[in-house]
Amino acid sequence: MTWQPFYVGDGVPRDVELGDPPPWRSFPRQTLHREFQPPPGLISAVNAALALRRPLLLTGAAGSGKSTVIEQVAAELKLGEVLRWHITSRSTLGDSLYRYDALGRIHAQRLGGHDAIGPFLELGPLGTALVAVDRPRALLIDEIDKSDLDLPSDLLDVLERGDFEIPELARYTETDDTVEVRQWRSDDTTAVHRGRVQCRQFPFIVMTSNGERDFPAAFLRRCIRFTMPKPSVEALRKVVEAHLRTSVDDERGPVDELIKSFVQRVAAGESLAVDQLLNAIHLLTGPSGLTGEDGDAVLALVLRELSRA
């Protein structure tokens, strides 16, 4: 069977059945934590972070499963839905703690004279993780090496003290000591007394890094650090079987040859992500049948090195 494209470029309308998407591209997104295979040493690192109430800093290549670790831990330990803070160069500590819609409040005051401040405050992902609860929350701080240079240092005090102040509420205590504030992307609220949020159970925090920068020693010593190993052929076979629900029995078949080629390229220093391999195998084993010269061209596109434009 040869590669059967959906789009042929002739401009003629036609009915095309696209088939089922890969499991990791189905929406709403389904977590794949059950399929995650922890590499040697990771379980010990997670347990150390849990016992010491320290953040876990995971370093590794894109697609190595760093973000999936916290999903598996949160599900296994019943820590609730994972809070997520995706870092960009514009991310600030303040935004992760809380957000105040000052303009919205001013507009509401002009319209009706309503002076309540609570409806215009929302805790950020880190702020929500620090809410006083009996069970720790799970927080993913994703790609922290993409942050401004000062952000890791800005985190130190919050990670040590486990609390923070909302100045707008601290000033508001003249009229009300306690204000209900909405949690991150939720209808749930938490009572903030005199403007201070203080955790009772330090959250389980996983910070991920692609290894693109160095961090201050003061920051690193407050973390449990683990580097995800480069994938082996056997480990990738398990990943493929878990994600695609297919067995990789034939060690000379096209799927296994693709896995071996992928491992060799990574070992040689090429920047490739595991999800690229999964994409390639999905195309190779899917109903369209990715073979022939056209198929080879598509595989080359999917498995293109990440460090190249």
PDB file of C-alpha atoms in Angstrom:
ATOM      1  CA  MET A   1       0.000   0.000   0.000  1.00  0.00           C
ATOM      2  CA  THR A   2       1.337   3.454  -0.875  1.00  0.00           C
ATOM      3  CA  TRP A   3       0.904   6.779   0.862  1.00  0.00           C
ATOM      4  CA  GLN A   4      -2.635   8.058   0.251  1.00  0.00           C
ATOM      5  CA  PRO A   5      -2.769  11.830   0.784  1.00  0.00           C
ATOM      6  CA  PHE A   6      -5.906  13.662   1.928  1.00  0.00           C
ATOM      7  CA  TYR A   7      -4.996  16.841   0.081  1.00  0.00           C
ATOM      8  CA  VAL A   8      -3.808  16.533  -3.536  1.00  0.00           C
ATOM      9  CA  GLY A   9      -3.545  20.188  -4.555  1.00  0.00           C
ATOM     10  CA  ASP A  10      -5.914  20.201  -7.567  1.00  0.00           C
ATOM     11  CA  GLY A  11      -8.559  22.470  -6.014  1.00  0.00           C
ATOM     12  CA  VAL A  12     -11.361  19.938  -6.608  1.00  0.00           C
ATOM     13  CA  PRO A  13     -13.774  19.543  -3.634  1.00  0.00           C
ATOM     14  CA  ARG A  14     -14.102  15.968  -2.423  1.00  0.00           C
ATOM     15  CA  ASP A  15     -15.315  14.039   0.608  1.00  0.00           C
ATOM     16  CA  VAL A  16     -12.336  12.768   2.565  1.00  0.00           C
ATOM     17  CA  GLU A  17     -12.309  10.609   5.684  1.00  0.00           C
ATOM     18  CA  LEU A  18      -9.433  11.754   7.878  1.00  0.00           C
ATOM     19  CA  GLY A  19      -9.617   8.771  10.212  1.00  0.00           C
ATOM     20  CA  ASP A  20      -8.923   8.813  13.917  1.00  0.00           C
ATOM     21  CA  PRO A  21      -6.208  11.139  15.244  1.00  0.00           C
ATOM     22  CA  PRO A  22      -3.324   9.867  17.361  1.00  0.00           C
ATOM     23  CA  PRO A  23      -4.319   9.417  21.031  1.00  0.00           C
ATOM     24  CA  TRP A  24      -2.184  12.420  22.024  1.00  0.00           C
ATOM     25  CA  ARG A  25      -3.980  14.673  19.487  1.00  0.00           C
ATOM     26  CA  SER A  26      -7.545  13.827  20.554  1.00  0.00           C
ATOM     27  CA  PHE A  27      -9.560  16.603  22.215  1.00  0.00           C
ATOM     28  CA  PRO A  28     -10.416  17.245  24.912  1.00  0.00           C
ATOM     29  CA  ARG A  29      -6.896  16.116  25.739  1.00  0.00           C
ATOM     30  CA  GLN A  30      -6.643  12.811  27.541  1.00  0.00           C
ATOM     31  CA  THR A  31      -3.763  12.400  29.957  1.00  0.00           C
ATOM     32  CA  LEU A  32      -1.383   9.576  29.098  1.00  0.00           C
ATOM     33  CA  HIS A  33       0.053   9.192  32.591  1.00  0.00           C
ATOM     34  CA  ARG A  34      -0.937   5.524  32.761  1.00  0.00           C
ATOM     35  CA  GLU A  35       1.298   4.792  29.778  1.00  0.00           C
ATOM     36  CA  PHE A  36       4.312   6.678  31.180  1.00  0.00           C
ATOM     37  CA  GLN A  37       7.281   4.451  32.028  1.00  0.00           C
ATOM     38  CA  PRO A  38       9.483   6.109  34.698  1.00  0.00           C
ATOM     39  CA  PRO A  39      13.197   5.734  33.878  1.00  0.00           C
ATOM     40  CA  PRO A  40      15.557   4.299  36.519  1.00  0.00           C
ATOM     41  CA  GLY A  41      16.106   6.734  39.373  1.00  0.00           C
ATOM     42  CA  LEU A  42      13.066   8.926  38.746  1.00  0.00           C
ATOM     43  CA  ILE A  43      10.850   7.233  41.338  1.00  0.00           C
ATOM     44  CA  SER A  44      13.487   7.832  44.022  1.00  0.00           C
ATOM     45  CA  ALA A  45      13.790  11.499  43.003  1.00  0.00           C
ATOM     46  CA  VAL A  46      10.017  11.977  43.181  1.00  0.00           C
ATOM     47  CA  ASN A  47       9.818  10.351  46.611  1.00  0.00           C
ATOM     48  CA  ALA A  48      12.692  12.511  47.878  1.00  0.00           C
ATOM     49  CA  ALA A  49      10.907  15.661  46.659  1.00  0.00           C
ATOM     50  CA  LEU A  50       7.670  14.539  48.335  1.00  0.00           C
ATOM     51  CA  ALA A  51       9.358  13.673  51.635  1.00  0.00           C
ATOM     52  CA  LEU A  52      11.416  16.877  51.794  1.00  0.00           C
ATOM     53  CA  ARG A  53       8.648  19.143  50.443  1.00  0.00           C
ATOM     54  CA  ARG A  54      11.075  20.407  47.814  1.00  0.00           C
ATOM     55  CA  PRO A  55      10.420  21.168  44.128  1.00  0.00           C
ATOM     56  CA  LEU A  56      11.547  18.547  41.615  1.00  0.00           C
ATOM     57  CA  LEU A  57      13.612  20.042  38.769  1.00  0.00           C
ATOM     58  CA  LEU A  58      13.487  17.745  35.731  1.00  0.00           C
ATOM     59  CA  THR A  59      15.949  18.353  32.911  1.00  0.00           C
ATOM     60  CA  GLY A  60      15.818  16.573  29.584  1.00  0.00           C
ATOM     61  CA  ALA A  61      15.120  16.783  25.901  1.00  0.00           C
ATOM     62  CA  ALA A  62      11.754  17.862  24.548  1.00  0.00           C
ATOM     63  CA  GLY A  63       9.302  14.979  24.475  1.00  0.00           C
ATOM     64  CA  SER A  64      11.142  12.934  27.106  1.00  0.00           C
ATOM     65  CA  GLY A  65       8.070  12.774  29.355  1.00  0.00           C
ATOM     66  CA  LYS A  66       8.996  15.491  31.868  1.00  0.00           C
ATOM     67  CA  SER A  67       5.522  17.040  31.941  1.00  0.00           C
ATOM     68  CA  THR A  68       3.850  13.639  32.248  1.00  0.00           C
ATOM     69  CA  VAL A  69       5.628  12.851  35.519  1.00  0.00           C
ATOM     70  CA  ILE A  70       3.465  15.189  37.588  1.00  0.00           C
ATOM     71  CA  GLU A  71       0.276  13.869  35.986  1.00  0.00           C
ATOM     72  CA  GLN A  72       1.186  10.340  37.035  1.00  0.00           C
ATOM     73  CA  VAL A  73       2.134  11.412  40.573  1.00  0.00           C
ATOM     74  CA  ALA A  74      -1.000  13.542  41.004  1.00  0.00           C
ATOM     75  CA  ALA A  75      -3.241  10.691  39.830  1.00  0.00           C
ATOM     76  CA  GLU A  76      -1.491   8.049  41.936  1.00  0.00           C
ATOM     77  CA  LEU A  77      -1.488  10.159  45.130  1.00  0.00           C
ATOM     78  CA  LYS A  78      -4.917  11.744  44.544  1.00  0.00           C
ATOM     79  CA  LEU A  79      -3.585  15.302  44.541  1.00  0.00           C
ATOM     80  CA  GLY A  80      -6.348  16.608  42.286  1.00  0.00           C
ATOM     81  CA  GLU A  81      -6.112  18.347  38.931  1.00  0.00           C
ATOM     82  CA  VAL A  82      -2.626  19.531  38.054  1.00  0.00           C
ATOM     83  CA  LEU A  83      -2.146  23.304  38.130  1.00  0.00           C
ATOM     84  CA  ARG A  84      -0.030  24.501  35.200  1.00  0.00           C
ATOM     85  CA  TRP A  85       2.204  27.520  34.781  1.00  0.00           C
ATOM     86  CA  HIS A  86       3.782  27.601  31.321  1.00  0.00           C
ATOM     87  CA  ILE A  87       6.782  29.901  31.378  1.00  0.00           C
ATOM     88  CA  THR A  88       7.600  32.444  28.692  1.00  0.00           C
ATOM     89  CA  SER A  89      10.124  35.282  28.598  1.00  0.00           C
ATOM     90  CA  ARG A  90       7.350  37.599  29.861  1.00  0.00           C
ATOM     91  CA  SER A  91       6.344  35.479  32.868  1.00  0.00           C
ATOM     92  CA  THR A  92       6.583  37.144  36.266  1.00  0.00           C
ATOM     93  CA  LEU A  93       6.295  35.869  39.818  1.00  0.00           C
ATOM     94  CA  GLY A  94       3.477  38.328  40.471  1.00  0.00           C
ATOM     95  CA  ASP A  95       1.285  36.941  37.687  1.00  0.00           C
ATOM     96  CA  SER A  96       1.767  33.405  39.009  1.00  0.00           C
ATOM     97  CA  LEU A  97       0.604  34.452  42.490  1.00  0.00           C
ATOM     98  CA  TYR A  98      -2.470  36.561  41.719  1.00  0.00           C
ATOM     99  CA  ARG A  99      -4.026  38.930  39.192  1.00  0.00           C
ATOM    100  CA  TYR A 100      -5.993  42.067  39.975  1.00  0.00           C
ATOM    101  CA  ASP A 101      -8.355  43.635  37.433  1.00  0.00           C
ATOM    102  CA  ALA A 102      -8.062  47.220  38.621  1.00  0.00           C
ATOM    103  CA  LEU A 103      -9.715  48.695  35.520  1.00  0.00           C
ATOM    104  CA  GLY A 104     -12.656  46.308  35.823  1.00  0.00           C
ATOM    105  CA  ARG A 105     -13.201  47.347  39.419  1.00  0.00           C
ATOM    106  CA  ILE A 106     -13.047  51.049  38.562  1.00  0.00           C
ATOM    107  CA  HIS A 107     -15.580  50.506  35.780  1.00  0.00           C
ATOM    108  CA  ALA A 108     -17.908  48.628  38.157  1.00  0.00           C
ATOM    109  CA  GLN A 109     -17.634  51.414  40.733  1.00  0.00           C
ATOM    110  CA  ARG A 110     -18.588  54.018  38.142  1.00  0.00           C
ATOM    111  CA  LEU A 111     -21.587  52.005  36.999  1.00  0.00           C
ATOM    112  CA  GLY A 112     -23.050  51.030  40.341  1.00  0.00           C
ATOM    113  CA  GLY A 113     -20.889  52.200  43.165  1.00  0.00           C
ATOM    114  CA  HIS A 114     -20.089  48.583  44.121  1.00  0.00           C
ATOM    115  CA  ASP A 115     -16.814  48.546  46.051  1.00  0.00           C
ATOM    116  CA  ALA A 116     -16.226  44.793  46.610  1.00  0.00           C
ATOM    117  CA  ILE A 117     -12.696  43.816  45.574  1.00  0.00           C
ATOM    118  CA  GLY A 118     -12.982  40.018  45.614  1.00  0.00           C
ATOM    119  CA  PRO A 119     -14.666  39.617  42.193  1.00  0.00           C
ATOM    120  CA  PHE A 120     -11.722  41.397  40.568  1.00  0.00           C
ATOM    121  CA  LEU A 121      -9.004  39.193  42.038  1.00  0.00           C
ATOM    122  CA  GLU A 122      -7.914  35.761  40.842  1.00  0.00           C
ATOM    123  CA  LEU A 123      -5.136  33.631  42.280  1.00  0.00           C
ATOM    124  CA  GLY A 124      -2.551  32.474  39.765  1.00  0.00           C
ATOM    125  CA  PRO A 125      -1.379  28.849  39.434  1.00  0.00           C
ATOM    126  CA  LEU A 126       1.353  29.205  42.072  1.00  0.00           C
ATOM    127  CA  GLY A 127      -0.930  31.238  44.330  1.00  0.00           C
ATOM    128  CA  THR A 128      -3.639  28.569  44.092  1.00  0.00           C
ATOM    129  CA  ALA A 129      -1.088  25.841  44.879  1.00  0.00           C
ATOM    130  CA  LEU A 130      -0.230  27.703  48.104  1.00  0.00           C
ATOM    131  CA  VAL A 131      -3.823  27.904  49.353  1.00  0.00           C
ATOM    132  CA  ALA A 132      -4.268  26.408  52.829  1.00  0.00           C
ATOM    133  CA  VAL A 133      -5.643  22.910  52.194  1.00  0.00           C
ATOM    134  CA  ASP A 134      -5.264  19.576  53.966  1.00  0.00           C
ATOM    135  CA  ARG A 135      -3.811  17.804  50.909  1.00  0.00           C
ATOM    136  CA  PRO A 136      -0.982  19.299  48.823  1.00  0.00           C
ATOM    137  CA  ARG A 137      -1.780  20.454  45.308  1.00  0.00           C
ATOM    138  CA  ALA A 138       0.315  19.507  42.266  1.00  0.00           C
ATOM    139  CA  LEU A 139       1.881  22.349  40.264  1.00  0.00           C
ATOM    140  CA  LEU A 140       3.759  22.098  36.970  1.00  0.00           C
ATOM    141  CA  ILE A 141       6.122  24.988  36.196  1.00  0.00           C
ATOM    142  CA  ASP A 142       6.872  24.145  32.588  1.00  0.00           C
ATOM    143  CA  GLU A 143      10.040  25.193  30.717  1.00  0.00           C
ATOM    144  CA  ILE A 144      11.467  27.386  33.455  1.00  0.00           C
ATOM    145  CA  ASP A 145      14.625  27.892  31.393  1.00  0.00           C
ATOM    146  CA  LYS A 146      12.521  30.073  29.053  1.00  0.00           C
ATOM    147  CA  SER A 147      12.025  32.612  31.855  1.00  0.00           C
ATOM    148  CA  ASP A 148      13.584  35.994  32.449  1.00  0.00           C
ATOM    149  CA  LEU A 149      16.961  35.649  34.159  1.00  0.00           C
ATOM    150  CA  ASP A 150      15.601  36.942  37.487  1.00  0.00           C
ATOM    151  CA  LEU A 151      12.556  34.678  37.818  1.00  0.00           C
ATOM    152  CA  PRO A 152      14.279  31.648  39.453  1.00  0.00           C
ATOM    153  CA  SER A 153      15.759  33.962  42.099  1.00  0.00           C
ATOM    154  CA  ASP A 154      12.383  35.681  42.571  1.00  0.00           C
ATOM    155  CA  LEU A 155      10.871  32.274  43.375  1.00  0.00           C
ATOM    156  CA  LEU A 156      13.267  31.572  46.248  1.00  0.00           C
ATOM    157  CA  ASP A 157      11.442  33.439  49.011  1.00  0.00           C
ATOM    158  CA  VAL A 158       8.046  31.997  48.119  1.00  0.00           C
ATOM    159  CA  LEU A 159       9.451  28.459  47.907  1.00  0.00           C
ATOM    160  CA  GLU A 160      11.059  28.868  51.330  1.00  0.00           C
ATOM    161  CA  ARG A 161       8.233  30.604  53.207  1.00  0.00           C
ATOM    162  CA  GLY A 162       5.244  29.012  51.496  1.00  0.00           C
ATOM    163  CA  ASP A 163       3.249  32.229  51.710  1.00  0.00           C
ATOM    164  CA  PHE A 164       2.750  35.585  49.995  1.00  0.00           C
ATOM    165  CA  GLU A 165       0.868  38.826  50.415  1.00  0.00           C
ATOM    166  CA  ILE A 166      -1.739  40.420  48.175  1.00  0.00           C
ATOM    167  CA  PRO A 167      -1.084  44.138  48.819  1.00  0.00           C
ATOM    168  CA  GLU A 168      -4.472  45.227  47.475  1.00  0.00           C
ATOM    169  CA  LEU A 169      -6.155  43.058  50.132  1.00  0.00           C
ATOM    170  CA  ALA A 170      -3.724  44.029  52.890  1.00  0.00           C
ATOM    171  CA  ARG A 171      -4.825  47.646  52.347  1.00  0.00           C
ATOM    172  CA  TYR A 172      -8.477  46.557  52.159  1.00  0.00           C
ATOM    173  CA  THR A 173      -8.567  45.274  55.771  1.00  0.00           C
ATOM    174  CA  GLU A 174      -9.966  48.585  57.012  1.00  0.00           C
ATOM    175  CA  THR A 175     -13.345  47.504  55.656  1.00  0.00           C
ATOM    176  CA  ASP A 176     -13.096  43.695  55.602  1.00  0.00           C
ATOM    177  CA  ASP A 177     -10.494  41.398  57.160  1.00  0.00           C
ATOM    178  CA  THR A 178     -11.405  38.382  55.010  1.00  0.00           C
ATOM    179  CA  VAL A 179     -12.137  38.346  51.284  1.00  0.00           C
ATOM    180  CA  GLU A 180     -13.167  35.420  49.076  1.00  0.00           C
ATOM    181  CA  VAL A 181     -10.816  35.166  46.074  1.00  0.00           C
ATOM    182  CA  ARG A 182     -11.336  32.950  43.057  1.00  0.00           C
ATOM    183  CA  GLN A 183      -8.780  30.203  42.444  1.00  0.00           C
ATOM    184  CA  TRP A 184      -6.928  29.717  39.163  1.00  0.00           C
ATOM    185  CA  ARG A 185      -9.308  28.925  36.290  1.00  0.00           C
ATOM    186  CA  SER A 186     -11.935  27.661  38.720  1.00  0.00           C
ATOM    187  CA  ASP A 187     -15.238  28.653  40.260  1.00  0.00           C
ATOM    188  CA  ASP A 188     -13.846  27.676  43.675  1.00  0.00           C
ATOM    189  CA  THR A 189     -12.867  30.467  46.034  1.00  0.00           C
ATOM    190  CA  THR A 190     -10.594  30.686  49.041  1.00  0.00           C
ATOM    191  CA  ALA A 191     -10.862  32.989  52.031  1.00  0.00           C
ATOM    192  CA  VAL A 192      -7.850  35.324  52.224  1.00  0.00           C
ATOM    193  CA  HIS A 193      -7.376  36.856  55.686  1.00  0.00           C
ATOM    194  CA  ARG A 194      -5.704  40.251  55.939  1.00  0.00           C
ATOM    195  CA  GLY A 195      -4.260  39.888  52.476  1.00  0.00           C
ATOM    196  CA  ARG A 196      -1.992  36.906  53.217  1.00  0.00           C
ATOM    197  CA  VAL A 197      -2.102  33.451  51.616  1.00  0.00           C
ATOM    198  CA  GLN A 198      -0.339  30.829  53.762  1.00  0.00           C
ATOM    199  CA  CYS A 199      -0.055  27.173  52.792  1.00  0.00           C
ATOM    200  CA  ARG A 200      -0.528  24.317  55.270  1.00  0.00           C
ATOM    201  CA  GLN A 201       0.733  21.598  52.957  1.00  0.00           C
ATOM    202  CA  PHE A 202       3.559  22.610  50.624  1.00  0.00           C
ATOM    203  CA  PRO A 203       2.550  21.709  47.051  1.00  0.00           C
ATOM    204  CA  PHE A 204       4.253  19.044  44.978  1.00  0.00           C
ATOM    205  CA  ILE A 205       6.028  21.162  42.367  1.00  0.00           C
ATOM    206  CA  VAL A 206       7.659  19.866  39.206  1.00  0.00           C
ATOM    207  CA  MET A 207       9.750  22.324  37.200  1.00  0.00           C
ATOM    208  CA  THR A 208      10.896  21.267  33.756  1.00  0.00           C
ATOM    209  CA  SER A 209      13.952  22.444  31.858  1.00  0.00           C
ATOM    210  CA  ASN A 210      15.340  21.624  28.432  1.00  0.00           C
ATOM    211  CA  GLY A 211      18.848  22.279  29.720  1.00  0.00           C
ATOM    212  CA  GLU A 212      19.197  25.512  27.763  1.00  0.00           C
ATOM    213  CA  ARG A 213      20.570  27.623  30.649  1.00  0.00           C
ATOM    214  CA  ASP A 214      22.230  27.520  34.057  1.00  0.00           C
ATOM    215  CA  PHE A 215      20.441  28.386  37.285  1.00  0.00           C
ATOM    216  CA  PRO A 216      21.750  30.132  40.433  1.00  0.00           C
ATOM    217  CA  ALA A 217      23.237  27.822  43.073  1.00  0.00           C
ATOM    218  CA  ALA A 218      20.794  29.180  45.673  1.00  0.00           C
ATOM    219  CA  PHE A 219      17.922  28.074  43.470  1.00  0.00           C
ATOM    220  CA  LEU A 220      19.386  24.646  42.676  1.00  0.00           C
ATOM    221  CA  ARG A 221      20.066  23.746  46.309  1.00  0.00           C
ATOM    222  CA  ARG A 222      16.364  24.187  47.059  1.00  0.00           C
ATOM    223  CA  CYS A 223      15.420  21.608  44.419  1.00  0.00           C
ATOM    224  CA  ILE A 224      15.685  17.866  43.974  1.00  0.00           C
ATOM    225  CA  ARG A 225      17.282  17.531  40.535  1.00  0.00           C
ATOM    226  CA  PHE A 226      16.917  14.704  38.040  1.00  0.00           C
ATOM    227  CA  THR A 227      18.065  14.456  34.433  1.00  0.00           C
ATOM    228  CA  MET A 228      15.948  12.344  32.110  1.00  0.00           C
ATOM    229  CA  PRO A 229      18.196   9.788  30.376  1.00  0.00           C
ATOM    230  CA  LYS A 230      18.528   9.524  26.633  1.00  0.00           C
ATOM    231  CA  PRO A 231      16.066   6.927  25.353  1.00  0.00           C
ATOM    232  CA  SER A 232      17.146   3.358  24.698  1.00  0.00           C
ATOM    233  CA  VAL A 233      15.681   1.060  22.045  1.00  0.00           C
ATOM    234  CA  GLU A 234      13.970  -1.070  24.691  1.00  0.00           C
ATOM    235  CA  ALA A 235      12.517   1.952  26.504  1.00  0.00           C
ATOM    236  CA  LEU A 236      11.162   3.386  23.262  1.00  0.00           C
ATOM    237  CA  ARG A 237       9.567   0.063  22.357  1.00  0.00           C
ATOM    238  CA  LYS A 238       7.615   0.259  25.615  1.00  0.00           C
ATOM    239  CA  VAL A 239       6.668   3.884  24.945  1.00  0.00           C
ATOM    240  CA  VAL A 240       5.418   3.032  21.442  1.00  0.00           C
ATOM    241  CA  GLU A 241       3.463   0.018  22.676  1.00  0.00           C
ATOM    242  CA  ALA A 242       1.870   2.065  25.467  1.00  0.00           C
ATOM    243  CA  HIS A 243       0.925   5.093  23.357  1.00  0.00           C
ATOM    244  CA  LEU A 244      -0.084   3.365  20.130  1.00  0.00           C
ATOM    245  CA  ARG A 245      -1.387   0.210  21.800  1.00  0.00           C
ATOM    246  CA  THR A 246       0.529  -1.912  19.338  1.00  0.00           C
ATOM    247  CA  SER A 247       3.155  -4.572  19.910  1.00  0.00           C
ATOM    248  CA  VAL A 248       6.694  -4.129  18.572  1.00  0.00           C
ATOM    249  CA  ASP A 249       7.573  -7.819  18.222  1.00  0.00           C
ATOM    250  CA  ASP A 250       9.423  -7.816  14.910  1.00  0.00           C
ATOM    251  CA  GLU A 251      12.961  -6.584  15.619  1.00  0.00           C
ATOM    252  CA  ARG A 252      13.569  -6.242  11.889  1.00  0.00           C
ATOM    253  CA  GLY A 253      10.216  -4.685  11.035  1.00  0.00           C
ATOM    254  CA  PRO A 254       9.800  -1.078   9.849  1.00  0.00           C
ATOM    255  CA  VAL A 255       8.659   0.184  13.274  1.00  0.00           C
ATOM    256  CA  ASP A 256      11.646  -1.268  15.106  1.00  0.00           C
ATOM    257  CA  GLU A 257      14.018  -0.047  12.410  1.00  0.00           C
ATOM    258  CA  LEU A 258      12.591   3.439  12.855  1.00  0.00           C
ATOM    259  CA  ILE A 259      13.119   3.196  16.627  1.00  0.00           C
ATOM    260  CA  LYS A 260      16.730   2.058  16.206  1.00  0.00           C
ATOM    261  CA  SER A 261      17.437   4.836  13.713  1.00  0.00           C
ATOM    262  CA  PHE A 262      15.934   7.376  16.134  1.00  0.00           C
ATOM    263  CA  VAL A 263      18.127   6.167  19.024  1.00  0.00           C
ATOM    264  CA  GLN A 264      21.245   6.293  16.833  1.00  0.00           C
ATOM    265  CA  ARG A 265      20.502   9.863  15.762  1.00  0.00           C
ATOM    266  CA  VAL A 266      19.935  11.011  19.345  1.00  0.00           C
ATOM    267  CA  ALA A 267      23.137   9.282  20.486  1.00  0.00           C
ATOM    268  CA  ALA A 268      24.994  11.112  17.704  1.00  0.00           C
ATOM    269  CA  GLY A 269      23.865  14.433  19.167  1.00  0.00           C
ATOM    270  CA  GLU A 270      20.831  15.275  17.034  1.00  0.00           C
ATOM    271  CA  SER A 271      18.002  17.148  18.750  1.00  0.00           C
ATOM    272  CA  LEU A 272      14.873  15.018  18.415  1.00  0.00           C
ATOM    273  CA  ALA A 273      11.770  14.568  20.585  1.00  0.00           C
ATOM    274  CA  VAL A 274      10.027  11.301  21.390  1.00  0.00           C
ATOM    275  CA  ASP A 275       6.712  12.650  20.150  1.00  0.00           C
ATOM    276  CA  GLN A 276       8.299  13.043  16.708  1.00  0.00           C
ATOM    277  CA  LEU A 277       8.996   9.316  16.729  1.00  0.00           C
ATOM    278  CA  LEU A 278       5.420   8.577  17.808  1.00  0.00           C
ATOM    279  CA  ASN A 279       4.101  10.793  14.999  1.00  0.00           C
ATOM    280  CA  ALA A 280       6.251   8.968  12.457  1.00  0.00           C
ATOM    281  CA  ILE A 281       5.159   5.529  13.652  1.00  0.00           C
ATOM    282  CA  HIS A 282       1.504   6.578  13.653  1.00  0.00           C
ATOM    283  CA  LEU A 283       1.868   7.565   9.994  1.00  0.00           C
ATOM    284  CA  LEU A 284       3.789   4.402   9.232  1.00  0.00           C
ATOM    285  CA  THR A 285       1.252   2.059  10.819  1.00  0.00           C
ATOM    286  CA  GLY A 286      -1.940   4.050  10.143  1.00  0.00           C
ATOM    287  CA  PRO A 287      -4.642   3.213   7.591  1.00  0.00           C
ATOM    288  CA  SER A 288      -3.007   5.345   4.890  1.00  0.00           C
ATOM    289  CA  GLY A 289       0.063   3.118   4.751  1.00  0.00           C
ATOM    290  CA  LEU A 290       3.127   5.369   4.644  1.00  0.00           C
ATOM    291  CA  THR A 291       5.454   3.678   2.152  1.00  0.00           C
ATOM    292  CA  GLY A 292       7.368   4.475  -1.016  1.00  0.00           C
ATOM    293  CA  GLU A 293       9.235   7.654  -1.920  1.00  0.00           C
ATOM    294  CA  ASP A 294       6.385   9.947  -0.857  1.00  0.00           C
ATOM    295  CA  GLY A 295       6.258   8.175   2.481  1.00  0.00           C
ATOM    296  CA  ASP A 296       9.986   8.598   2.994  1.00  0.00           C
ATOM    297  CA  ALA A 297       9.642  12.327   2.300  1.00  0.00           C
ATOM    298  CA  VAL A 298       6.871  12.659   4.902  1.00  0.00           C
ATOM    299  CA  LEU A 299       8.900  10.752   7.488  1.00  0.00           C
ATOM    300  CA  ALA A 300      11.854  13.049   6.846  1.00  0.00           C
ATOM    301  CA  LEU A 301       9.601  16.061   7.538  1.00  0.00           C
ATOM    302  CA  VAL A 302       8.239  14.583  10.755  1.00  0.00           C
ATOM    303  CA  LEU A 303      11.667  13.506  12.026  1.00  0.00           C
ATOM    304  CA  ARG A 304      13.461  16.706  11.137  1.00  0.00           C
ATOM    305  CA  GLU A 305      16.046  17.789  13.717  1.00  0.00           C
ATOM    306  CA  LEU A 306      14.652  20.409  16.105  1.00  0.00           C
ATOM    307  CA  SER A 307      17.744  22.600  16.103  1.00  0.00           C
ATOM    308  CA  ARG A 308      17.370  23.318  12.399  1.00  0.00           C
ATOM    309  CA  ALA A 309      15.059  25.958  10.964  1.00  0.00           C
TER     310      ALA A 309
END
